[in-house]
Each structure stands twice: as C-alpha cells, then as structure tokens.
mmCIF file of C-alpha atoms in Angstrom:
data_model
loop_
_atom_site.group_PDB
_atom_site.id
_atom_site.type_symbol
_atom_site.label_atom_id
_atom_site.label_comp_id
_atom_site.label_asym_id
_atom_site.label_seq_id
_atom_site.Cartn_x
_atom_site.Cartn_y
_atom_site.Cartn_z
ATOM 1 C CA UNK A 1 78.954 -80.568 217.729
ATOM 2 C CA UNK A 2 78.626 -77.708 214.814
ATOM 3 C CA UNK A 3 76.807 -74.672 215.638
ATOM 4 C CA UNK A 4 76.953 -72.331 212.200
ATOM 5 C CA UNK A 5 75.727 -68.577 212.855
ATOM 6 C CA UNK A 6 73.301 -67.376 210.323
ATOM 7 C CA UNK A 7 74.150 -63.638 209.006
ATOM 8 C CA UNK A 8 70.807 -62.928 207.816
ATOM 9 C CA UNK A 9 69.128 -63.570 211.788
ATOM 10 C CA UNK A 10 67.208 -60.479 210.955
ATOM 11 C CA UNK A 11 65.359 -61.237 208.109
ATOM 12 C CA UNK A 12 64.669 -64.637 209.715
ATOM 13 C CA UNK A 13 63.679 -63.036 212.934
ATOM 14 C CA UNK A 14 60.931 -60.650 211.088
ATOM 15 C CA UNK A 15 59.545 -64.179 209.277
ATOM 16 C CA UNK A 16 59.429 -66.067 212.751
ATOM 17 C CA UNK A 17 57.635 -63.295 214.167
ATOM 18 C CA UNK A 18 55.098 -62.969 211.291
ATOM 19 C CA UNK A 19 54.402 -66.711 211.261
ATOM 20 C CA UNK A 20 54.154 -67.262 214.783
ATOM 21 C CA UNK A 21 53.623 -64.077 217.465
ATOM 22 C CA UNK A 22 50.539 -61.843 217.719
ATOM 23 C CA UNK A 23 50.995 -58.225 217.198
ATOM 24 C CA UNK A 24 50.901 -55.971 220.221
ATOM 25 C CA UNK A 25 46.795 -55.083 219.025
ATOM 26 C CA UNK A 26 46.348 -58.646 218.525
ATOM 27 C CA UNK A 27 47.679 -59.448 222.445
ATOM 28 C CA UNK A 28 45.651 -56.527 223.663
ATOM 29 C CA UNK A 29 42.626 -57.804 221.996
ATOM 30 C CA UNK A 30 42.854 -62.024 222.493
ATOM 31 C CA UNK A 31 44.910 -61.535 225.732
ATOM 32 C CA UNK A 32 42.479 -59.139 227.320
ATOM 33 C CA UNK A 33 42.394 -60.147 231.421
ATOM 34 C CA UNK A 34 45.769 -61.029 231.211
ATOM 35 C CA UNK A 35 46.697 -58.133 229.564
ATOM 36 C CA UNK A 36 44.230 -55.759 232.327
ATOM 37 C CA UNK A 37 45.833 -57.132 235.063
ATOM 38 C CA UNK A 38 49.683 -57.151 234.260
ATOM 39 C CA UNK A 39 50.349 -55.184 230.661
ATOM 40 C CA UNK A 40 47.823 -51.821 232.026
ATOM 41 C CA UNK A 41 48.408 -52.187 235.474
ATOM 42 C CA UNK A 42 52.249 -51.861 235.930
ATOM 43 C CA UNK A 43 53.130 -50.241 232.153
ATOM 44 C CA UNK A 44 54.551 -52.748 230.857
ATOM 45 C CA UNK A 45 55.719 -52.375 227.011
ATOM 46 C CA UNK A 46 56.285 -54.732 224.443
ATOM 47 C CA UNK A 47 60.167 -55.069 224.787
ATOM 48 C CA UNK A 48 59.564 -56.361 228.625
ATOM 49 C CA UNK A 49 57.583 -59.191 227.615
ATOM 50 C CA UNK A 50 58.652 -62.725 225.705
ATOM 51 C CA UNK A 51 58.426 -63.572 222.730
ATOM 52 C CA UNK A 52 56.085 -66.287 223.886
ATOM 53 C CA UNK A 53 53.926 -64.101 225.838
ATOM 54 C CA UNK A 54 52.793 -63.141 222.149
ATOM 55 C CA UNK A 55 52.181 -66.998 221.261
ATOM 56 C CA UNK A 56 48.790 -68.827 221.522
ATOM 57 C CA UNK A 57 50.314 -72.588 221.105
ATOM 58 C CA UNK A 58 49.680 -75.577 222.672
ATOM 59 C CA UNK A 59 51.801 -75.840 226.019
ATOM 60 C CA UNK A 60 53.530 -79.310 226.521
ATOM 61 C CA UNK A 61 56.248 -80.638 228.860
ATOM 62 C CA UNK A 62 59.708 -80.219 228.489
ATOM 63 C CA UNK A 63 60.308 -84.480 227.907
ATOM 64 C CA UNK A 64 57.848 -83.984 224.968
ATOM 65 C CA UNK A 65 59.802 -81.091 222.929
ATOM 66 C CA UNK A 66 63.223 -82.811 223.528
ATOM 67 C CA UNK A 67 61.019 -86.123 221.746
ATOM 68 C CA UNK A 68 60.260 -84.123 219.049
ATOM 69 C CA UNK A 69 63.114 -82.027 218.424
ATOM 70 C CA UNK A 70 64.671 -85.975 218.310
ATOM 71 C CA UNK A 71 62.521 -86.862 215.499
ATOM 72 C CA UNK A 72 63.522 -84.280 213.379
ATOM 73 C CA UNK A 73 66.357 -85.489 210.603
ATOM 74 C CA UNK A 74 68.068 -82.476 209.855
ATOM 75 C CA UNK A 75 69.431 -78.886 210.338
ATOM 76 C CA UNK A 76 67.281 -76.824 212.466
ATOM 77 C CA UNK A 77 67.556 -73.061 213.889
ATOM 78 C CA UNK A 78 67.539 -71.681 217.302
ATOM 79 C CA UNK A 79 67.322 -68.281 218.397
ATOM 80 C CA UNK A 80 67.066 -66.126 221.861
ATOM 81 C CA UNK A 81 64.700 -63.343 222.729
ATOM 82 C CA UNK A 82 64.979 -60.005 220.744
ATOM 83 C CA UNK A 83 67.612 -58.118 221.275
ATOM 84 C CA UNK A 84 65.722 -55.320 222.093
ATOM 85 C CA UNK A 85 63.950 -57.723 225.058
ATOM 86 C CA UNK A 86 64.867 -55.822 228.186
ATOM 87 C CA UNK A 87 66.817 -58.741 230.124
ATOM 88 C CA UNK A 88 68.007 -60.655 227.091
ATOM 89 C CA UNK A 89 70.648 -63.581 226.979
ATOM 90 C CA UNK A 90 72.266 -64.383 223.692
ATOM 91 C CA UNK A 91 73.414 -67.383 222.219
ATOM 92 C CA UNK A 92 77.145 -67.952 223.024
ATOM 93 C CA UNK A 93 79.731 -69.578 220.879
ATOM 94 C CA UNK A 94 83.046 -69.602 221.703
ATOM 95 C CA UNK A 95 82.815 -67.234 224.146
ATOM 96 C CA UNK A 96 81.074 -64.668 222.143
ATOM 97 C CA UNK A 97 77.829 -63.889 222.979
ATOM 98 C CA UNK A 98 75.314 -62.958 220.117
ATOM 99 C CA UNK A 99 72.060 -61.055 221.486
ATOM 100 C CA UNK A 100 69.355 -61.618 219.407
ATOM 101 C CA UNK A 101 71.105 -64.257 217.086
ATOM 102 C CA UNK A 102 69.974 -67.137 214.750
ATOM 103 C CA UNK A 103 72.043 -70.310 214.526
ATOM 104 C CA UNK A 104 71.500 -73.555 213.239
ATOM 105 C CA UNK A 105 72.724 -77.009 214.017
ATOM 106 C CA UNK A 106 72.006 -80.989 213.895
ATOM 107 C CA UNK A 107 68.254 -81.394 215.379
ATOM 108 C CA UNK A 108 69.327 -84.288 218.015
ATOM 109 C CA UNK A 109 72.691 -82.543 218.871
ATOM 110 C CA UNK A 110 70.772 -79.577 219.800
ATOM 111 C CA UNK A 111 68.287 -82.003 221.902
ATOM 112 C CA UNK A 112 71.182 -83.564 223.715
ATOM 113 C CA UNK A 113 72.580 -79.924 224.460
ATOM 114 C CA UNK A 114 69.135 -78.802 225.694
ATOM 115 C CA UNK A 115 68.789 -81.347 227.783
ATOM 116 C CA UNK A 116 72.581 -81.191 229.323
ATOM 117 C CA UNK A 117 72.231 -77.711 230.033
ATOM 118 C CA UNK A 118 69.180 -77.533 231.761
ATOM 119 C CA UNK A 119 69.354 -80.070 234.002
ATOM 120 C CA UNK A 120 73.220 -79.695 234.472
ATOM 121 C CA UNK A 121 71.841 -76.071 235.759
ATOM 122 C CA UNK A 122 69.551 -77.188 238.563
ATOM 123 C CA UNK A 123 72.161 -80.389 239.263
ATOM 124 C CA UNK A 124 74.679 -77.866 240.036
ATOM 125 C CA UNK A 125 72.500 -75.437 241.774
ATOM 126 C CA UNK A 126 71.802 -78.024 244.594
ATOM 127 C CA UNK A 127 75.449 -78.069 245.473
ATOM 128 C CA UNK A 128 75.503 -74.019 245.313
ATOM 129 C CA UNK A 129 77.552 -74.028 242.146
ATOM 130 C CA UNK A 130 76.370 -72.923 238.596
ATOM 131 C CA UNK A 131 77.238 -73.940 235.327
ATOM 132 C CA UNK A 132 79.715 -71.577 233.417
ATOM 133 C CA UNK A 133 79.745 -70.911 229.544
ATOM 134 C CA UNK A 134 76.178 -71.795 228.299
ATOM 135 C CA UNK A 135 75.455 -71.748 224.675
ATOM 136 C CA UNK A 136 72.041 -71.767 225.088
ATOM 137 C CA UNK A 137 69.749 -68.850 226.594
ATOM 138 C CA UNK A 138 66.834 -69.830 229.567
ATOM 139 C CA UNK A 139 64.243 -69.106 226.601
ATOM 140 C CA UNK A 140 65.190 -71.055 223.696
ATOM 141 C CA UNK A 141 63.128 -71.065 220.105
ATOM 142 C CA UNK A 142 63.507 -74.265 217.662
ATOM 143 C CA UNK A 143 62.338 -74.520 214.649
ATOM 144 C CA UNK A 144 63.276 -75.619 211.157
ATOM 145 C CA UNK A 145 64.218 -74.016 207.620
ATOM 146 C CA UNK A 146 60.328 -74.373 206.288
ATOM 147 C CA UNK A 147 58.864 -73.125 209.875
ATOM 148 C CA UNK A 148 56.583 -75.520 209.774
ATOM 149 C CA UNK A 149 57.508 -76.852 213.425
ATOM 150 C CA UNK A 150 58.303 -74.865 216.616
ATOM 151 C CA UNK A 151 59.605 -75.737 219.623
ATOM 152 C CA UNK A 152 59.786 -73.126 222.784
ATOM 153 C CA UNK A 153 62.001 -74.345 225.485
ATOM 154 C CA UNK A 154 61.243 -71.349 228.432
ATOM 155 C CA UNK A 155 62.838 -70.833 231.949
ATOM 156 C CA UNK A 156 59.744 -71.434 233.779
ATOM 157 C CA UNK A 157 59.004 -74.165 235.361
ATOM 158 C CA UNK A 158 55.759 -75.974 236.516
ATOM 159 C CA UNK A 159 57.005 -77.163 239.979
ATOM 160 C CA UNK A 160 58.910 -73.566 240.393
ATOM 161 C CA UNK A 161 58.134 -73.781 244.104
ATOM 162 C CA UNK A 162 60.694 -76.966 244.372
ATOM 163 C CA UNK A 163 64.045 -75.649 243.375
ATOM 164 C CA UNK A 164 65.546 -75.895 246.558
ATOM 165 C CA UNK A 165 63.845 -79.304 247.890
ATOM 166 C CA UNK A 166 63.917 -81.142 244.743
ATOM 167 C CA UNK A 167 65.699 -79.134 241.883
ATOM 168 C CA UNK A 168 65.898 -82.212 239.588
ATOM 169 C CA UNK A 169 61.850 -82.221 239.662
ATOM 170 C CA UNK A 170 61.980 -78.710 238.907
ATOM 171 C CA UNK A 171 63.589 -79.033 235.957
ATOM 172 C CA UNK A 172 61.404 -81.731 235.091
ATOM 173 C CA UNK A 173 58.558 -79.456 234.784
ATOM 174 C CA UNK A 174 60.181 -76.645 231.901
ATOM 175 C CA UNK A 175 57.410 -75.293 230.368
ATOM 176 C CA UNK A 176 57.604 -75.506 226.506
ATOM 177 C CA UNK A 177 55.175 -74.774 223.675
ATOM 178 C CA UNK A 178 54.956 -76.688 220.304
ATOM 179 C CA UNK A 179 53.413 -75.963 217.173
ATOM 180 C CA UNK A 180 53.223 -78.017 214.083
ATOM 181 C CA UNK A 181 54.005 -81.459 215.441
ATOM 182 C CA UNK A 182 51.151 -84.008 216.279
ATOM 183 C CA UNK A 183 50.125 -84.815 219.369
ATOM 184 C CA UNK A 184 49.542 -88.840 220.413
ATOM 185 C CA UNK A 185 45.166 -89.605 220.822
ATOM 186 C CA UNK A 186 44.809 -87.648 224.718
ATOM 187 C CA UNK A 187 42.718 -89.511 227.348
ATOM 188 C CA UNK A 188 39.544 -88.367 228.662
ATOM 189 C CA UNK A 189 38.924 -86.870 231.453
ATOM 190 C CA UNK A 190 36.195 -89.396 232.316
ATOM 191 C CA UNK A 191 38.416 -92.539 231.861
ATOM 192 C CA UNK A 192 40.942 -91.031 234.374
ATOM 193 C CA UNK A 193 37.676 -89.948 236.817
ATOM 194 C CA UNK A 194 35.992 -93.552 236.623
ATOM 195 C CA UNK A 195 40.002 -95.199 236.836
ATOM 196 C CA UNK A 196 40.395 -93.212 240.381
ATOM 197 C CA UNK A 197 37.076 -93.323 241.373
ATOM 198 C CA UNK A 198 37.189 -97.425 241.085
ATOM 199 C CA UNK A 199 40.952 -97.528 242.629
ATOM 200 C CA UNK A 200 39.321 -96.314 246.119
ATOM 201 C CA UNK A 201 37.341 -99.797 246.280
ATOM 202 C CA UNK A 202 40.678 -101.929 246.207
ATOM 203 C CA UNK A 203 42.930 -102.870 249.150
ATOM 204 C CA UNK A 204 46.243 -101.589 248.003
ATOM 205 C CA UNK A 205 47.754 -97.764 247.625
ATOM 206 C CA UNK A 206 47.656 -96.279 243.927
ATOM 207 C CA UNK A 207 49.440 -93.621 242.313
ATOM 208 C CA UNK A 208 48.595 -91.885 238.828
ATOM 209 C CA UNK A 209 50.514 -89.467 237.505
ATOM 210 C CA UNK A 210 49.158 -87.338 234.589
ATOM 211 C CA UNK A 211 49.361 -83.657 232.905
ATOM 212 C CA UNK A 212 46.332 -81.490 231.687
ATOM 213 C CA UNK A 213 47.132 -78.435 229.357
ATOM 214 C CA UNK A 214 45.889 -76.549 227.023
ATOM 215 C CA UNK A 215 46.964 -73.126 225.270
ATOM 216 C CA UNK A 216 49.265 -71.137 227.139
ATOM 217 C CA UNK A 217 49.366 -73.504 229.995
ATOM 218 C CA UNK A 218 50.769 -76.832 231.061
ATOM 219 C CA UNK A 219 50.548 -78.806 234.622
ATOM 220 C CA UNK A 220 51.557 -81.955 235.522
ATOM 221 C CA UNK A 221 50.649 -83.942 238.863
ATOM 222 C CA UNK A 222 50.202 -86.652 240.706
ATOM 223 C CA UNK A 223 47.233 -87.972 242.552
ATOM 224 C CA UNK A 224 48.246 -90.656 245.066
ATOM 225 C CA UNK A 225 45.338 -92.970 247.253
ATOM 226 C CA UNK A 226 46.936 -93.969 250.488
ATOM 227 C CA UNK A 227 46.078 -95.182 254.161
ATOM 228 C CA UNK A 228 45.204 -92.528 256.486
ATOM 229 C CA UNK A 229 47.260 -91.742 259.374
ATOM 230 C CA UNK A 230 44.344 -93.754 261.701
ATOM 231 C CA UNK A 231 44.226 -96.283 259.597
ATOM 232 C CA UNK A 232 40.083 -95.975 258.897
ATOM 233 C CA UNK A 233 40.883 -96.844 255.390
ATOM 234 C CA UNK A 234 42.417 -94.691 252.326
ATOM 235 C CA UNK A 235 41.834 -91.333 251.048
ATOM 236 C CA UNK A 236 43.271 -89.619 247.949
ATOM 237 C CA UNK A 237 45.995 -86.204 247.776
ATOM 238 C CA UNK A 238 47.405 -83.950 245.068
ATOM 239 C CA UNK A 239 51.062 -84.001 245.471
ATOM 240 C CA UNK A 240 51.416 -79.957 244.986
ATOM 241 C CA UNK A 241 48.892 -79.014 247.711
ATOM 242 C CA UNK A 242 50.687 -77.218 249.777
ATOM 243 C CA UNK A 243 47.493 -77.712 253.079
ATOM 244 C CA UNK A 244 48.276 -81.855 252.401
ATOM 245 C CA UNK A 245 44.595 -82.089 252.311
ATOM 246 C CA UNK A 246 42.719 -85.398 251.544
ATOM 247 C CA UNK A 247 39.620 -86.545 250.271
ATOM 248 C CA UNK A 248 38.026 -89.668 251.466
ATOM 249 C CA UNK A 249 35.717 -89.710 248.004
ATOM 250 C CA UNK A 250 36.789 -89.126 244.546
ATOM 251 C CA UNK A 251 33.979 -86.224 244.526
ATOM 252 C CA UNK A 252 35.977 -84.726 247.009
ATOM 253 C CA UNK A 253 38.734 -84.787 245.435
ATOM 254 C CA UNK A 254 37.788 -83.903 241.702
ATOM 255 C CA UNK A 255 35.580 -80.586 242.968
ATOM 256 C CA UNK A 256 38.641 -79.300 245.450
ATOM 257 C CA UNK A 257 39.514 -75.554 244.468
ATOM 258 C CA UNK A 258 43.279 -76.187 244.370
ATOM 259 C CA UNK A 259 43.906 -75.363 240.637
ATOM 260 C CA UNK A 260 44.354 -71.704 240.936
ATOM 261 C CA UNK A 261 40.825 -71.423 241.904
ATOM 262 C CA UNK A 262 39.270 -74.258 239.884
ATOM 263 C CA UNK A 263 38.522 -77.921 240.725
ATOM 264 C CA UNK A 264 39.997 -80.564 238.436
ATOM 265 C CA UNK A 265 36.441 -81.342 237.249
ATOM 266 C CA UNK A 266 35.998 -77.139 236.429
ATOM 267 C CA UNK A 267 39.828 -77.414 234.403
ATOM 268 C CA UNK A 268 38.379 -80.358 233.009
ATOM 269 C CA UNK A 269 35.268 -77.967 231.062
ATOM 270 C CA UNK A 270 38.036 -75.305 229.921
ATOM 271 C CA UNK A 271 38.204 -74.746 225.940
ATOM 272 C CA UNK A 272 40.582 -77.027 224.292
ATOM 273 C CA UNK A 273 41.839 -78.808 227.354
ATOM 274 C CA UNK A 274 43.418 -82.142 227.453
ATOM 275 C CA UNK A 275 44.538 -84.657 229.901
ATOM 276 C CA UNK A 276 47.484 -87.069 229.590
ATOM 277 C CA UNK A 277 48.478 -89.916 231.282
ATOM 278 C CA UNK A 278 52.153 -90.035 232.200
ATOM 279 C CA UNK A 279 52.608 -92.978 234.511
ATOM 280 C CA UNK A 280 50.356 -95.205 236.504
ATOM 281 C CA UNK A 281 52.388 -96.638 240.114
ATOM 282 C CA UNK A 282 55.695 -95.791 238.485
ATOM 283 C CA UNK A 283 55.421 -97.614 235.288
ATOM 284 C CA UNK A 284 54.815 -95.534 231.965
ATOM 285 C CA UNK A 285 51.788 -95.803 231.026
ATOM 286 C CA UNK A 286 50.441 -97.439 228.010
ATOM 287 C CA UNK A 287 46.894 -97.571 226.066
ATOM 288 C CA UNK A 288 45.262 -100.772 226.280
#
C-alpha cells in the first residue's frame, strides 16, 4: 500500500474548495434555517464548521462510495478538514501526522483502507478497545486529479443512536456525499407504497428494507409487516421508532410523523428526493 504526500496540498486545497464548497455568503444565503438556528444562534464561525457543511451534494450511503471509489482505475487524492478547522485530524503516515494534508494513492487500496478502518473502529469499540495509528481522519475527501468525482466519507452516522447495541449497524449507516458519479434508475415512491400496501393482504411476514435521500441528507430503514402480539392478524413498524408503534393499514403507516416531523408520504413530496430499494426479506434486491 503506497500513500505519496503531495507538496503543493495548498494550491490543491484552494481548487477543491472553489470547485466544490459554497462561500460563507453563499451558506448564509442557500442555507438560511439551518444557518438561523445553529450558525446565528450559538456564533459559530466558519473554521467550526466542515468542509461539507459548505457542500450541497447528493447524500448516499457509505456501501455506495466504497462501490464507486472501486470503480475508479487509478491514482486518486484524499485530504482531511482544513487545518484551520477547529478540531481537525490529519492524515497520518508513518507516524507523522499532516493537518490539513493532500495525499494520493491507488483508488481500490484506499477503498479497502476506508473500509478496514471504519468498521475495525466500531468492531473494537464493542469490546472497549480502540484502534491505534489511523491513517485516515473521521471526515475523509476523495476525489481524483481532474475533480471531476468526489467522494465524502464523514463521521456521522445514520443509526448514531446504536453504537452501543449494535455498533456494526452503526457503521453501516456513515453518511457520505458524492458528486460526479451516476446514480443507478431510483424507484418510485409509489411502487414501494402499492408493494407494502399489497404485502398486508398475504399470509406470511415481510420485510423491505430501503433508503430515501436527497441533498444534504441520507436515511436508510426498514419497514417490517408482522403478527401482532394477539394474534388479530399483522400490522406494519419502522425499525428506528423508538415508541415501537404499529400500523394496522399502510395509510397508517405512510402518514406517521416519525421522520423528524414528516410522514414518509410528506418526505416523499420533498425537492429532489429519491427512494432506493436495498433489500426485500434479506435478499438484495433486484429490478424486474
């Protein structure tokens, strides 16, 4: 595994930010509410957010970028936050860690060591040990010598409220950002309505899981139909709702506020929104 260190990071770093960040006017202005209630509110200045804050790409999940970043042939670079970024973590290489550095390496070596690290991380955390001598910083940015593709590997995580119960789900769920790379045909949100809504007729427990995103924002679930406790027949449940609610009705279900306020039908109507189907009863799924 070869890891070069570029010497001109900066000049790199000012064309990454030009090609692919909003200016701080430009965040005040498109990022408004968000801005209002966090940025005004507690003071907070450019150097205390991510580099991502200042992105408006399309958020995907973390199994996705390491599939891309695969299909890439050759070199690419990878950098951390700014140096000036108030909690920064370099890139390290042997031993030496370089805040605010540009490197480069083989596009599937740097997959593999993505993918190692991160979930090595969480393994390790469930045994109350942690993982010593990363080269790679909890907010990662890919992308190769043209710019033309991006890749944003960040240290947040979908299912954040699982690290202790089920790290390894946790980890699952890194949100990442791409831009530049084409998306496969997304489903519609009426397919996977009319799919569940027709499931609830059939004498057997179902299980879909999916992910909806969309700018900024990335969620993936799972929707299970299963035999009530009395056994008066079966009802459907969101696996992250935390009341274990269920719905008897697929209209239920679908117009439940349990998506930070909105129903899946309302997240459905949001502006560039799209839905994906991940697996359907534990098998991948697959177009017909």
């Amino acid at each position: 595994m070869k890891i070069t260190l570029i010497e001109n990071a900066k000049e790199i770093r000012e064309a990454f930010t030009e090609k692919f960040t909003m200016t701080w006017d430009e965040f005040l202005s498109n990022e408004k509410e968000w801005a209002e209630a966090v940025v005004e509110k507690y003071s907070v200045t450019y150097d205390q957010l991510h580099l991502w804050d200042f992105m408006d790409h399309r958020a995907i999940s973390f199994d996705q970028s390491l599939e891309f970043l695969r299909s890439l042939s050759d070199e690419v670079y990878f950098m951390s936050e700014n140096e000036s970024y108030f909690d920064c973590c370099g890139i390290e290489i042997d031993g030496v860690e370089y805040k605010g550095g540009v490197a480069k390496m083989n596009a599937k070596e740097l997959a593999d060591l993505i993918e190692y690290e991160w979930y090595e991380t969480y393994r390790l955390y469930a045994l109350d040990r942690y993982l010593e001598h990363t080269v790679l910083p909890g907010d990662l940015y890919v992308f190769d010598v043209s710019m033309e593709h991006l890749l944003v590997f960040t240290h947040e995580t979908d299912y954040w409220e699982l690290e202790d119960e089920q790290p390894m789900k946790c980890a699952a769920s890194r949100f990442c950002m791409m831009c530049g790379f084409e998306l496969p045909e997304a489903v519609t949100y009426e397919k996977i309505s009319g799919l569940l809504k027709a499931e609830l007729s059939s004498d057997s427990s179902f299980e879909i899981e999916l992910s909806y995103s969309c700018s900024m924002y990335f969620r993936q679930l799972l929707i299970s139909k299963k035999m009530k406790e009395d056994h008066s027949g079966y009802a459907y449940r969101f696996d992250y709702d935390s009341t274990d609610t269920v719905y008897s009705t697929w209209e239920e279900a679908e117009n439940a506020k349990i998506f930070n306020g909105l129903s899946l039908k309302e997240v459905s109507e949001l502006k560039g929104v799209r839905f994906d189907i991940i697996k359907i009863n534990g098998n991948d799924y697959e177009e017909v």
